[in-house]
PDB file of C-alpha atoms in Angstrom:
ATOM      1  CA  MET Z   3      -4.404 128.716 -78.025  1.00 54.00           C
ATOM      2  CA  ALA Z   4      -4.876 132.025 -76.177  1.00 52.00           C
ATOM      3  CA  LYS Z   5      -8.450 131.000 -75.412  1.00 52.00           C
ATOM      4  CA  ARG Z   6      -7.286 127.717 -73.813  1.00 53.00           C
ATOM      5  CA  ALA Z   7      -4.761 129.665 -71.699  1.00 52.00           C
ATOM      6  CA  ARG Z   8      -7.480 132.025 -70.513  1.00 53.00           C
ATOM      7  CA  ASN Z   9      -9.678 129.031 -69.637  1.00 53.00           C
ATOM      8  CA  ARG Z  10      -6.834 127.479 -67.639  1.00 53.00           C
ATOM      9  CA  ARG Z  11      -6.294 130.744 -65.754  1.00 54.00           C
ATOM     10  CA  THR Z  12     -10.025 130.958 -64.991  1.00 52.00           C
ATOM     11  CA  ALA Z  13     -10.081 127.356 -63.813  1.00 52.00           C
ATOM     12  CA  ASN Z  14      -7.032 127.982 -61.643  1.00 55.00           C
ATOM     13  CA  LYS Z  15      -8.698 131.025 -60.060  1.00 55.00           C
ATOM     14  CA  GLN Z  16     -11.818 129.003 -59.354  1.00 58.00           C
ATOM     15  CA  THR Z  17      -9.725 126.238 -57.813  1.00 55.00           C
ATOM     16  CA  ASN Z  18      -7.870 128.762 -55.660  1.00 58.00           C
ATOM     17  CA  TRP Z  19     -11.125 130.289 -54.427  1.00 54.00           C
ATOM     18  CA  LEU Z  20     -12.521 126.838 -53.646  1.00 54.00           C
ATOM     19  CA  LEU Z  21      -9.346 125.990 -51.744  1.00 54.00           C
ATOM     20  CA  ILE Z  22      -9.474 129.256 -49.790  1.00 57.00           C
ATOM     21  CA  GLY Z  23     -13.157 128.725 -49.051  1.00 54.00           C
ATOM     22  CA  GLY Z  24     -12.490 125.208 -47.826  1.00 54.00           C
ATOM     23  CA  LEU Z  25      -9.726 126.422 -45.551  1.00 54.00           C
ATOM     24  CA  VAL Z  26     -11.973 129.159 -44.125  1.00 52.00           C
ATOM     25  CA  VAL Z  27     -14.824 126.719 -43.460  1.00 50.00           C
ATOM     26  CA  GLY Z  28     -12.427 124.216 -41.942  1.00 52.00           C
ATOM     27  CA  GLY Z  29     -10.991 126.907 -39.688  1.00 52.00           C
ATOM     28  CA  ILE Z  30     -14.476 127.917 -38.544  1.00 54.00           C
ATOM     29  CA  VAL Z  31     -15.347 124.303 -37.723  1.00 44.00           C
ATOM     30  CA  ILE Z  32     -12.122 123.817 -35.747  1.00 53.00           C
ATOM     31  CA  PHE Z  33     -12.652 127.105 -33.895  1.00 49.00           C
ATOM     32  CA  ALA Z  34     -16.234 126.166 -33.038  1.00 44.00           C
ATOM     33  CA  GLY Z  35     -15.038 122.789 -31.773  1.00 45.00           C
ATOM     34  CA  LEU Z  36     -12.463 124.421 -29.528  1.00 43.00           C
ATOM     35  CA  ILE Z  37     -15.106 126.778 -28.108  1.00 45.00           C
ATOM     36  CA  PHE Z  38     -17.388 123.788 -27.425  1.00 38.00           C
ATOM     37  CA  LEU Z  39     -14.620 121.899 -25.644  1.00 35.00           C
ATOM     38  CA  ALA Z  40     -13.749 124.953 -23.575  1.00 39.00           C
ATOM     39  CA  PHE Z  41     -17.268 125.634 -22.337  1.00 42.00           C
ATOM     40  CA  ARG Z  42     -18.884 122.224 -22.068  1.00 37.00           C
ATOM     41  CA  GLU Z  43     -19.389 120.797 -18.572  1.00 43.00           C
ATOM     42  CA  PRO Z  44     -16.419 118.616 -17.558  1.00 40.00           C
ATOM     43  CA  ALA Z  45     -17.045 114.923 -17.058  1.00 44.00           C
ATOM     44  CA  ARG Z  46     -18.035 114.167 -13.493  1.00 57.00           C
ATOM     45  CA  LEU Z  47     -16.206 111.696 -11.374  1.00 73.00           C
ATOM     46  CA  SER Z  48     -18.199 108.600 -10.365  1.00 89.00           C
ATOM     47  CA  LEU Z  49     -18.484 108.416  -6.572  1.00 93.00           C
ATOM     48  CA  LEU Z  50     -19.657 104.835  -6.873  1.00 91.00           C
ATOM     49  CA  GLY Z  51     -16.498 103.992  -8.782  1.00 93.00           C
ATOM     50  CA  PHE Z  52     -14.401 105.937  -6.272  1.00 96.00           C
ATOM     51  CA  CYS Z  53     -15.869 103.997  -3.330  1.00 94.00           C
ATOM     52  CA  ASN Z  54     -15.421 100.682  -5.128  1.00 92.00           C
ATOM     53  CA  ASN Z  55     -11.767 101.491  -5.778  1.00 95.00           C
ATOM     54  CA  ASN Z  56     -11.125 103.108  -2.380  1.00 96.00           C
ATOM     55  CA  PRO Z  57     -13.089 101.068   0.189  1.00 94.00           C
ATOM     56  CA  GLU Z  58     -11.078 102.583   3.037  1.00 95.00           C
ATOM     57  CA  ASN Z  59     -12.695 105.968   2.284  1.00 97.00           C
ATOM     58  CA  CYS Z  60     -16.283 104.758   2.311  1.00 97.00           C
ATOM     59  CA  ILE Z  61     -18.356 102.883   4.858  1.00 97.00           C
ATOM     60  CA  VAL Z  62     -20.665 100.113   3.673  1.00 96.00           C
ATOM     61  CA  VAL Z  63     -23.889  99.319   5.473  1.00 92.00           C
ATOM     62  CA  GLY Z  64     -25.612  96.162   4.296  1.00 88.00           C
ATOM     63  CA  ASN Z  65     -24.916  93.434   1.797  1.00 92.00           C
ATOM     64  CA  GLU Z  66     -21.733  94.023  -0.217  1.00 92.00           C
ATOM     65  CA  ASP Z  67     -23.225  92.052  -3.109  1.00 94.00           C
ATOM     66  CA  ALA Z  68     -26.607  93.798  -3.235  1.00 96.00           C
ATOM     67  CA  GLU Z  69     -28.050  94.503  -6.655  1.00 94.00           C
ATOM     68  CA  VAL Z  70     -28.295  98.286  -6.178  1.00 97.00           C
ATOM     69  CA  THR Z  71     -25.895 100.678  -4.447  1.00 97.00           C
ATOM     70  CA  VAL Z  72     -26.703 104.033  -2.851  1.00 97.00           C
ATOM     71  CA  VAL Z  73     -23.882 106.399  -1.898  1.00 98.00           C
ATOM     72  CA  GLU Z  74     -24.883 108.967   0.732  1.00 98.00           C
ATOM     73  CA  VAL Z  75     -23.031 112.263   1.184  1.00 98.00           C
ATOM     74  CA  SER Z  76     -24.107 114.057   4.362  1.00 98.00           C
ATOM     75  CA  ASP Z  77     -22.704 116.742   6.650  1.00 98.00           C
ATOM     76  CA  TYR Z  78     -23.119 116.247  10.402  1.00 98.00           C
ATOM     77  CA  GLY Z  79     -24.104 119.872  10.888  1.00 97.00           C
ATOM     78  CA  CYS Z  80     -26.762 119.850   8.165  1.00 97.00           C
ATOM     79  CA  SER Z  81     -30.353 119.938   9.487  1.00 98.00           C
ATOM     80  CA  HIS Z  82     -31.741 118.295   6.333  1.00 98.00           C
ATOM     81  CA  CYS Z  83     -29.194 115.510   6.747  1.00 98.00           C
ATOM     82  CA  ARG Z  84     -30.339 115.087  10.335  1.00 98.00           C
ATOM     83  CA  ASP Z  85     -33.964 114.826   9.255  1.00 98.00           C
ATOM     84  CA  PHE Z  86     -33.112 112.266   6.614  1.00 98.00           C
ATOM     85  CA  ASN Z  87     -30.992 110.113   8.903  1.00 98.00           C
ATOM     86  CA  LEU Z  88     -33.364 110.151  11.853  1.00 98.00           C
ATOM     87  CA  GLU Z  89     -36.643 109.876   9.939  1.00 98.00           C
ATOM     88  CA  THR Z  90     -36.291 108.536   6.376  1.00 98.00           C
ATOM     89  CA  SER Z  91     -33.134 106.439   6.573  1.00 98.00           C
ATOM     90  CA  PRO Z  92     -34.434 103.898   9.146  1.00 98.00           C
ATOM     91  CA  LEU Z  93     -37.463 103.205   6.944  1.00 98.00           C
ATOM     92  CA  LEU Z  94     -35.334 102.718   3.813  1.00 98.00           C
ATOM     93  CA  GLU Z  95     -32.939 100.535   5.760  1.00 97.00           C
ATOM     94  CA  ALA Z  96     -35.757  98.293   6.962  1.00 98.00           C
ATOM     95  CA  GLN Z  97     -37.264  97.983   3.489  1.00 98.00           C
ATOM     96  CA  TYR Z  98     -34.180  97.647   1.309  1.00 98.00           C
ATOM     97  CA  VAL Z  99     -30.934  97.237   3.256  1.00 98.00           C
ATOM     98  CA  ASP Z 100     -32.023  94.663   5.840  1.00 97.00           C
ATOM     99  CA  SER Z 101     -33.502  92.574   3.020  1.00 96.00           C
ATOM    100  CA  ASP Z 102     -30.140  92.615   1.178  1.00 97.00           C
ATOM    101  CA  LYS Z 103     -31.615  94.410  -1.832  1.00 97.00           C
ATOM    102  CA  VAL Z 104     -29.556  97.586  -1.481  1.00 98.00           C
ATOM    103  CA  LYS Z 105     -25.985  98.282  -0.415  1.00 97.00           C
ATOM    104  CA  TRP Z 106     -25.891 101.619   1.405  1.00 97.00           C
ATOM    105  CA  VAL Z 107     -22.545 103.412   1.347  1.00 97.00           C
ATOM    106  CA  VAL Z 108     -21.717 106.501   3.407  1.00 98.00           C
ATOM    107  CA  LEU Z 109     -18.933 108.847   2.316  1.00 97.00           C
ATOM    108  CA  PRO Z 110     -17.721 110.734   5.437  1.00 97.00           C
ATOM    109  CA  PHE Z 111     -17.797 114.370   4.371  1.00 97.00           C
ATOM    110  CA  ALA Z 112     -17.789 117.966   5.635  1.00 97.00           C
ATOM    111  CA  LEU Z 113     -19.164 121.068   3.937  1.00 96.00           C
ATOM    112  CA  GLN Z 114     -16.885 124.036   3.447  1.00 92.00           C
ATOM    113  CA  GLY Z 115     -17.708 127.013   5.658  1.00 89.00           C
ATOM    114  CA  GLN Z 116     -17.624 130.704   4.790  1.00 83.00           C
ATOM    115  CA  THR Z 117     -14.043 131.068   6.017  1.00 86.00           C
ATOM    116  CA  GLY Z 118     -12.839 128.268   3.768  1.00 86.00           C
ATOM    117  CA  THR Z 119     -12.545 125.764   6.618  1.00 92.00           C
ATOM    118  CA  PHE Z 120     -14.597 122.620   7.191  1.00 96.00           C
ATOM    119  CA  PRO Z 121     -16.401 123.106  10.537  1.00 96.00           C
ATOM    120  CA  THR Z 122     -17.717 119.560  10.913  1.00 98.00           C
ATOM    121  CA  MET Z 123     -14.452 117.855   9.990  1.00 97.00           C
ATOM    122  CA  PRO Z 124     -14.057 116.619  13.622  1.00 98.00           C
ATOM    123  CA  SER Z 125     -17.394 114.789  13.402  1.00 98.00           C
ATOM    124  CA  ALA Z 126     -16.503 113.140  10.100  1.00 98.00           C
ATOM    125  CA  VAL Z 127     -13.144 112.028  11.511  1.00 98.00           C
ATOM    126  CA  ALA Z 128     -14.856 110.727  14.667  1.00 98.00           C
ATOM    127  CA  ALA Z 129     -17.274 108.692  12.561  1.00 98.00           C
ATOM    128  CA  MET Z 130     -14.367 107.032  10.773  1.00 98.00           C
ATOM    129  CA  CYS Z 131     -12.675 106.340  14.109  1.00 98.00           C
ATOM    130  CA  ALA Z 132     -15.889 104.663  15.273  1.00 98.00           C
ATOM    131  CA  ASN Z 133     -15.869 102.572  12.122  1.00 98.00           C
ATOM    132  CA  GLN Z 134     -12.539 101.095  13.247  1.00 97.00           C
ATOM    133  CA  GLN Z 135     -14.510  99.347  15.979  1.00 98.00           C
ATOM    134  CA  GLY Z 136     -17.480  98.378  13.832  1.00 96.00           C
ATOM    135  CA  ALA Z 137     -19.683 100.988  15.488  1.00 98.00           C
ATOM    136  CA  PHE Z 138     -20.230 103.325  12.570  1.00 97.00           C
ATOM    137  CA  ALA Z 139     -23.978 102.941  12.018  1.00 96.00           C
ATOM    138  CA  ASP Z 140     -24.974 103.766  15.607  1.00 97.00           C
ATOM    139  CA  PHE Z 141     -22.309 106.444  15.952  1.00 98.00           C
ATOM    140  CA  HIS Z 142     -23.386 108.046  12.676  1.00 98.00           C
ATOM    141  CA  GLN Z 143     -26.968 108.371  13.893  1.00 97.00           C
ATOM    142  CA  SER Z 144     -25.876 109.605  17.326  1.00 98.00           C
ATOM    143  CA  LEU Z 145     -23.872 112.447  15.776  1.00 98.00           C
ATOM    144  CA  PHE Z 146     -27.049 113.788  14.186  1.00 98.00           C
ATOM    145  CA  GLU Z 147     -28.838 113.491  17.521  1.00 98.00           C
ATOM    146  CA  LEU Z 148     -26.183 115.790  19.027  1.00 98.00           C
ATOM    147  CA  GLN Z 149     -27.194 118.663  16.740  1.00 97.00           C
ATOM    148  CA  GLY Z 150     -28.475 121.604  18.778  1.00 96.00           C
ATOM    149  CA  THR Z 151     -26.753 120.463  21.969  1.00 97.00           C
ATOM    150  CA  GLN Z 152     -23.606 121.721  23.677  1.00 98.00           C
ATOM    151  CA  PHE Z 153     -21.898 118.443  22.802  1.00 98.00           C
ATOM    152  CA  PHE Z 154     -22.357 118.797  19.039  1.00 98.00           C
ATOM    153  CA  ASN Z 155     -19.098 118.453  17.080  1.00 98.00           C
ATOM    154  CA  THR Z 156     -17.003 118.299  20.275  1.00 98.00           C
ATOM    155  CA  GLU Z 157     -14.587 115.720  21.636  1.00 98.00           C
ATOM    156  CA  ASP Z 158     -16.644 115.485  24.835  1.00 98.00           C
ATOM    157  CA  GLY Z 159     -19.685 114.621  22.764  1.00 99.00           C
ATOM    158  CA  PHE Z 160     -17.778 112.029  20.742  1.00 99.00           C
ATOM    159  CA  MET Z 161     -16.427 110.379  23.885  1.00 99.00           C
ATOM    160  CA  GLN Z 162     -19.880 110.264  25.486  1.00 98.00           C
ATOM    161  CA  VAL Z 163     -21.319 108.550  22.435  1.00 99.00           C
ATOM    162  CA  ALA Z 164     -18.402 106.096  22.331  1.00 99.00           C
ATOM    163  CA  ALA Z 165     -18.922 105.211  25.981  1.00 99.00           C
ATOM    164  CA  ALA Z 166     -22.688 104.772  25.483  1.00 98.00           C
ATOM    165  CA  LEU Z 167     -21.980 102.381  22.605  1.00 98.00           C
ATOM    166  CA  GLU Z 168     -19.495 100.467  24.805  1.00 98.00           C
ATOM    167  CA  MET Z 169     -16.615 101.152  22.462  1.00 99.00           C
ATOM    168  CA  ASP Z 170     -12.968 100.984  23.498  1.00 99.00           C
ATOM    169  CA  THR Z 171     -12.749 104.637  24.522  1.00 98.00           C
ATOM    170  CA  ASN Z 172      -8.959 104.573  24.889  1.00 98.00           C
ATOM    171  CA  ALA Z 173      -8.432 103.427  21.317  1.00 98.00           C
ATOM    172  CA  PHE Z 174     -11.140 105.775  20.109  1.00 98.00           C
ATOM    173  CA  GLY Z 175      -9.592 108.713  22.003  1.00 98.00           C
ATOM    174  CA  SER Z 176      -6.198 107.974  20.446  1.00 98.00           C
ATOM    175  CA  CYS Z 177      -7.746 107.945  16.993  1.00 98.00           C
ATOM    176  CA  LEU Z 178      -9.298 111.356  17.657  1.00 98.00           C
ATOM    177  CA  ALA Z 179      -6.102 112.798  19.139  1.00 97.00           C
ATOM    178  CA  ASN Z 180      -4.065 111.683  16.147  1.00 96.00           C
ATOM    179  CA  ASN Z 181      -6.659 113.133  13.729  1.00 94.00           C
ATOM    180  CA  SER Z 182      -6.120 109.847  11.964  1.00 93.00           C
ATOM    181  CA  TYR Z 183      -8.645 110.252   9.161  1.00 97.00           C
ATOM    182  CA  ALA Z 184      -8.373 113.958   8.370  1.00 96.00           C
ATOM    183  CA  ASP Z 185      -6.603 113.331   5.055  1.00 97.00           C
ATOM    184  CA  THR Z 186      -9.193 110.721   4.114  1.00 97.00           C
ATOM    185  CA  VAL Z 187     -12.071 113.121   4.763  1.00 98.00           C
ATOM    186  CA  ILE Z 188     -10.356 115.871   2.758  1.00 97.00           C
ATOM    187  CA  GLU Z 189      -9.954 113.452  -0.146  1.00 98.00           C
ATOM    188  CA  ASN Z 190     -13.642 112.558   0.161  1.00 98.00           C
ATOM    189  CA  ILE Z 191     -14.584 116.233   0.031  1.00 97.00           C
ATOM    190  CA  THR Z 192     -12.576 116.706  -3.165  1.00 96.00           C
ATOM    191  CA  MET Z 193     -14.039 113.611  -4.793  1.00 96.00           C
ATOM    192  CA  ALA Z 194     -17.614 114.535  -3.841  1.00 96.00           C
ATOM    193  CA  GLN Z 195     -17.207 118.015  -5.322  1.00 95.00           C
ATOM    194  CA  GLN Z 196     -15.827 116.529  -8.540  1.00 95.00           C
ATOM    195  CA  ALA Z 197     -18.831 114.208  -8.649  1.00 95.00           C
ATOM    196  CA  GLY Z 198     -21.202 117.186  -8.580  1.00 94.00           C
ATOM    197  CA  VAL Z 199     -22.076 117.474  -4.891  1.00 96.00           C
ATOM    198  CA  SER Z 200     -22.835 121.111  -4.038  1.00 93.00           C
ATOM    199  CA  SER Z 201     -25.203 120.607  -1.106  1.00 95.00           C
ATOM    200  CA  THR Z 202     -26.153 117.979   1.441  1.00 98.00           C
ATOM    201  CA  PRO Z 203     -27.614 115.510   1.695  1.00 98.00           C
ATOM    202  CA  SER Z 204     -26.854 114.157  -1.756  1.00 98.00           C
ATOM    203  CA  PHE Z 205     -27.314 110.598  -2.932  1.00 98.00           C
ATOM    204  CA  PHE Z 206     -26.008 108.595  -5.868  1.00 97.00           C
ATOM    205  CA  ILE Z 207     -28.409 105.771  -6.679  1.00 97.00           C
ATOM    206  CA  ASP Z 208     -26.442 103.390  -8.879  1.00 95.00           C
ATOM    207  CA  GLY Z 209     -24.407 106.421  -9.935  1.00 93.00           C
ATOM    208  CA  GLU Z 210     -27.306 108.816 -10.622  1.00 95.00           C
ATOM    209  CA  LEU Z 211     -27.339 111.965  -8.473  1.00 96.00           C
ATOM    210  CA  LEU Z 212     -30.394 112.636  -6.315  1.00 97.00           C
ATOM    211  CA  PRO Z 213     -29.907 115.853  -4.307  1.00 97.00           C
ATOM    212  CA  GLY Z 214     -31.752 116.822  -1.139  1.00 97.00           C
ATOM    213  CA  ASN Z 215     -33.843 115.213   1.576  1.00 98.00           C
ATOM    214  CA  GLN Z 216     -36.498 113.924  -0.790  1.00 97.00           C
ATOM    215  CA  PRO Z 217     -39.773 112.297   0.317  1.00 98.00           C
ATOM    216  CA  ILE Z 218     -39.362 108.591   0.904  1.00 98.00           C
ATOM    217  CA  SER Z 219     -41.613 107.903  -2.092  1.00 98.00           C
ATOM    218  CA  ILE Z 220     -38.963 109.364  -4.424  1.00 98.00           C
ATOM    219  CA  PHE Z 221     -36.346 106.964  -3.073  1.00 98.00           C
ATOM    220  CA  GLN Z 222     -38.792 104.081  -3.335  1.00 98.00           C
ATOM    221  CA  GLN Z 223     -39.622 104.897  -6.945  1.00 98.00           C
ATOM    222  CA  ARG Z 224     -35.956 105.046  -7.938  1.00 98.00           C
ATOM    223  CA  LEU Z 225     -34.985 101.902  -6.045  1.00 98.00           C
ATOM    224  CA  ASP Z 226     -38.008  99.847  -7.134  1.00 98.00           C
ATOM    225  CA  ALA Z 227     -37.372 100.761 -10.775  1.00 97.00           C
ATOM    226  CA  LEU Z 228     -33.782  99.540 -10.524  1.00 97.00           C
ATOM    227  CA  LEU Z 229     -34.785  96.414  -8.640  1.00 97.00           C
ATOM    228  CA  GLY Z 230     -37.545  95.651 -11.122  1.00 93.00           C
ATOM    229  CA  SER Z 231     -40.161  95.493  -8.390  1.00 74.00           C
TER     230      SER Z 231
END
């Protein structure tokens, strides 16, 4: 009888130690999971999804129903963006956009300066004002051509470009004066940062980030692979 009691006590001790051990292991697993959740990279916002859901924020060049979509994020004061838009972009447009294979989407954007402001915000707003009159593509390119001149990122420069493109300069001037699209550009900046944009130009080819002014062959490889050509 005493022996059976001792056996029960021993079994109870073993059960208690197993229970304690299980609790300790479980606690370690939970703690490790919390650490992982705290330090893992947060999910990035999809700029493609943002543009699809907020078409007023993004400007589409080309066929809306194209098989592949490229979202471009450029800053009008960025020299690499200028090089891309004046040299590489026309070639890609001729090969893919004009043939209705690719929908090219531009997200008007401005990089944050050292003082926390956005120096090229006026250019991004002007581009959206030009889009009101269906003149975005030519205006967009002209803004990059103004880099290095006294008219860069100025109202005088914007008005000269608008006049050269035979836009309604009165309506365009009112749009500039009212700073009509400032809130839209600020929202675009926030969304681009959440999507992983840290420098310009940046591109999202069917949602996949491609940073920098890459050689045209890199764009061709990515696009041809998606198009199956």
